[in-house]
Structure formats: C-alpha cells, structure tokens
XYZ file of C-alpha atoms in Angstrom:
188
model
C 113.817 -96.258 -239.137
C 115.104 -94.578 -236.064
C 112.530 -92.162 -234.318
C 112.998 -88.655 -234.016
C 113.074 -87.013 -230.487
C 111.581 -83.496 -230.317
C 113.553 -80.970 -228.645
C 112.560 -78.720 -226.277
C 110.859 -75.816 -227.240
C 113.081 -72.471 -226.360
C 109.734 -70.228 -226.600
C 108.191 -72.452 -223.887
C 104.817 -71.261 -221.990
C 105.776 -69.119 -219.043
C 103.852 -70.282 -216.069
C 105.711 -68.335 -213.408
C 103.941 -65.260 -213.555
C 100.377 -67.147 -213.406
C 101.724 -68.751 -210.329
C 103.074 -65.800 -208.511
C 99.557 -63.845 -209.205
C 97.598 -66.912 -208.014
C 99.837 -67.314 -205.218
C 99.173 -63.759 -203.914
C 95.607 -63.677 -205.260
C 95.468 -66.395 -201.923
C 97.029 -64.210 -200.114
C 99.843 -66.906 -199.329
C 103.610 -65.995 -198.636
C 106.194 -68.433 -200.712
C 106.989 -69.789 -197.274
C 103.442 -70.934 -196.886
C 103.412 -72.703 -200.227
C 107.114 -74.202 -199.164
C 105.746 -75.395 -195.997
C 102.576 -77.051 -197.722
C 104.021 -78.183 -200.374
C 107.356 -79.375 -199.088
C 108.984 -77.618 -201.707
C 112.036 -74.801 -201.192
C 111.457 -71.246 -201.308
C 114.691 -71.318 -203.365
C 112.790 -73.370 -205.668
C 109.527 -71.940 -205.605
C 111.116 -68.408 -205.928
C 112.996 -69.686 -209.141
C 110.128 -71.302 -210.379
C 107.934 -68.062 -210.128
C 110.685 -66.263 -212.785
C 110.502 -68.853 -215.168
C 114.338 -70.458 -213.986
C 113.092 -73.369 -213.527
C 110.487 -76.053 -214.151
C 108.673 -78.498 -212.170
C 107.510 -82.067 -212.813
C 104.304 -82.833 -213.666
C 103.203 -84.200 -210.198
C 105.011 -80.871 -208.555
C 103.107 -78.814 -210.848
C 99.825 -81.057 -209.934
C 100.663 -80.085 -206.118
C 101.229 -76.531 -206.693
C 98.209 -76.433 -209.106
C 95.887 -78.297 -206.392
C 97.328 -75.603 -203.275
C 96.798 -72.753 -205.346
C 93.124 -73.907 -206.210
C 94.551 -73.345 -210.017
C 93.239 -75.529 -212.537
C 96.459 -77.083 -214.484
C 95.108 -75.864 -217.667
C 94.673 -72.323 -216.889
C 98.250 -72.144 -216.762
C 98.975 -72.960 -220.567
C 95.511 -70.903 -221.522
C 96.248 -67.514 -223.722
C 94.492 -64.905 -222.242
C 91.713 -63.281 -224.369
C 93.089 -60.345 -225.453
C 90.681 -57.441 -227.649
C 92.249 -54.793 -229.298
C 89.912 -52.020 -230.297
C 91.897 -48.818 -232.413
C 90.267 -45.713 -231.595
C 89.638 -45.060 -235.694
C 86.979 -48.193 -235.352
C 86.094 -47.426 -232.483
C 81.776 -47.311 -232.202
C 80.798 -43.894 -231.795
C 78.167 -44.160 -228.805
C 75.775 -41.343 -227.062
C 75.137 -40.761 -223.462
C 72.763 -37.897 -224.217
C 75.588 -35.243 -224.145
C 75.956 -32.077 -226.120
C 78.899 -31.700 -228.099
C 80.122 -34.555 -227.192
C 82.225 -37.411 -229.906
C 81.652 -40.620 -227.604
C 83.341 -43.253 -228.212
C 83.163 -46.590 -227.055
C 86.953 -48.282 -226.508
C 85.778 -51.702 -225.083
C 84.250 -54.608 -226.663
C 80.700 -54.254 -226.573
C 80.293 -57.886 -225.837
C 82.818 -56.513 -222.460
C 80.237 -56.851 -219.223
C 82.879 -56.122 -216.872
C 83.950 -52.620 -217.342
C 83.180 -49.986 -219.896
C 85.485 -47.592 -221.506
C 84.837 -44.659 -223.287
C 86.456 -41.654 -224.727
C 84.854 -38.282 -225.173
C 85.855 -35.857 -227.078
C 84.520 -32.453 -226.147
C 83.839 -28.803 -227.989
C 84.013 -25.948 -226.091
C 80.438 -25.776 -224.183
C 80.013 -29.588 -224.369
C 77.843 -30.450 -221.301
C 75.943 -33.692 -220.136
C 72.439 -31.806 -220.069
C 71.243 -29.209 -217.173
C 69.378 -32.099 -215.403
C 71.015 -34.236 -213.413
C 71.582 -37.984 -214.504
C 72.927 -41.482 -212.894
C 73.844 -44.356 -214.729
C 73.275 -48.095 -213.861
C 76.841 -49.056 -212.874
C 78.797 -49.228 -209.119
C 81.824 -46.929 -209.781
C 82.466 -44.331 -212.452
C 86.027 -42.549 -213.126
C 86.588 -40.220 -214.955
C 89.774 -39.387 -215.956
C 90.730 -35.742 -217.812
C 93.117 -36.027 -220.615
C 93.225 -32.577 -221.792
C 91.299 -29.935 -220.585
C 88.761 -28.872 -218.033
C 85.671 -30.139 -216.860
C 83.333 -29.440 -213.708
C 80.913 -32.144 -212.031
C 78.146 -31.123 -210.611
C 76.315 -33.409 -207.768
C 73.637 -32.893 -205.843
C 75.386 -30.595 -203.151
C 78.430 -29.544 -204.721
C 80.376 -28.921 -208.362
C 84.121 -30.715 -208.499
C 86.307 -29.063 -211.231
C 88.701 -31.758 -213.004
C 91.645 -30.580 -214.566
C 94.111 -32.204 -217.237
C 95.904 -35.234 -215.718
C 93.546 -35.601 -212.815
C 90.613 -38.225 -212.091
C 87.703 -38.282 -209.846
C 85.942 -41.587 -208.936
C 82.099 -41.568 -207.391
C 79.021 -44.115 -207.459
C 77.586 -44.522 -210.448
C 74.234 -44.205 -209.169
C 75.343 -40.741 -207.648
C 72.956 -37.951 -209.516
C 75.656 -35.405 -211.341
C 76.137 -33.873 -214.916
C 79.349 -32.075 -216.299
C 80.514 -29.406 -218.450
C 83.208 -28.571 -220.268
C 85.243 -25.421 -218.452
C 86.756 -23.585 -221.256
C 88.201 -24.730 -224.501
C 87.707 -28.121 -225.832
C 88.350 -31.396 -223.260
C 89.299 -34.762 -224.194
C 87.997 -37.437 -221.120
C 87.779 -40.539 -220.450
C 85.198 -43.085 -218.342
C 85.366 -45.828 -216.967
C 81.954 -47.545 -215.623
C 82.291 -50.776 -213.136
C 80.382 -52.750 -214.558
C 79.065 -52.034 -217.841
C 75.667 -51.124 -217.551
C-alpha cells in the first residue's frame, strides 16, 4: 500500500495580517525586522500579504522578535455576536429610556449600549457618574444635551462627545425621540 500525501490546503491560515499588527504594535519599521532578522524587506513585505510563507525556523525568528507566541498566530479570534432583538434590555436609572445592552455581559473591557429614547427621555435631574475611565456617546438619530457640572453640551445626529466617566453629568433628550449609543472604557 502506497501512502497518501496530503496536499496543501488552498484555505490556509493567514498569518500576515497578525504579523504586520504585531510588528507595528512594537513600533518596528520592516527594515528593523530585516535588519534583525536577516531577512529582506522584499520578503518580509510579501510575507505580511499572505504571498508568501516562511519556514518553520523563519517563522520561529520572526515569532521570537516580535515577542509573538507561534501559536497565537493560528488562534481564531473570539468573536461574539449579539443581534439587537436578543439583546438584554438593561437600566441606568433613565426615564424613557429602552437600554439595551449590545456586548457580552461576560465583556470586562468595554461596554456597549444602545438607548432608545421617547421624546422627554432624561437621565434624572441629579447629576450622576459612573465607575468607568472614558464614556462616548455617540448620537444616532436625534438630539440630546449633557449637562456637567459647569456647562450643558448639545449632541446632534451623527456627532459624539467623549468625557471621564467619573465626570458628574445627566442628559436629556432635545426634541423628538433620540436613538444613542455608549460606550464605557471599561465596563464597570
């Protein structure tokens, strides 16, 4: 019985991409990885769109000057998909307010939720922080004002403020119903 040789797989893992982000993640020119590694540009540059692919002990090299473990290469990144229809519905403490929470709640990183508004909708007349470094929030339809301690930003459709979490403010909705979204760095 003769063995069979497997072919090479057409769909192959692209690595290129991993290495170009970990390469400038380091904050290292190709020519800098060329020069330490004593590889080509030509070749690196090639390499980085997937035209090309190394040996194992190049990929070892590359691997060990890009502080990139070998494995996180071939690794499929985690990927969550929540549909807004499953959404959770969450609450802040707003009025009028359909909160909805768009990342995983197991998510520690960031949070993301969508809000949509009713005419009036406000965040209460007190004023309120949350436990997170950096909130955006980001106006999809719309009007809404801000109010902080020593002045009120208005936020139109299409536009996006960013401020400390920890800042005191509340909102309203301007006129009309609003549809927003926030983003809090990192979930509290």
């Amino acid at each position: 019985m003769r063995a069979i040789h497997p072919t090479a797989d057409e769909g192959s893992t692209p690595i290129g991409a991993k290495l170009r982000s970990a390469r400038t993640a380091q904050g290292m020119s190709l020519a800098q990885v060329a020069e330490t590694t004593g590889l080509s540009k030509g070749f690196l540059s090639r390499l980085e769109r997937d035209e090309t692919s190394p040996s194992v002990a190049t990929l070892v090299q590359l691997c060990q000057v890009l502080s990139l473990p070998v494995g996180a290469l071939f690794a499929e990144p985690e990927v969550q998909h929540v549909a807004y229809s499953a959404a959770p519905r969450i609450n802040l403490g707003g009025f009028g307010a359909d909160e909805r929470l768009m990342s995983p709640r197991s998510e520690q990183r960031v949070q993301l939720l969508r809000s949509e508004l009713e005419p009036g909708a406000h965040g209460g007349g007190d004023l309120y922080t949350i436990n997170c470094d950096v909130e955006v929030l980001h106006v999809i339809s719309g009007s809404l004002s801000v109010r902080f301690v020593d002045r009120v930003v208005t936020v139109h459709a299409g536009d996006a403020i960013t401020f400390p979490g920890r800042e005191p403010h509340t909102w309203q909705v301007e006129e009309g119903p609003a549809t927003v979204v926030w983003v809090l760095v990192p979930a509290p």
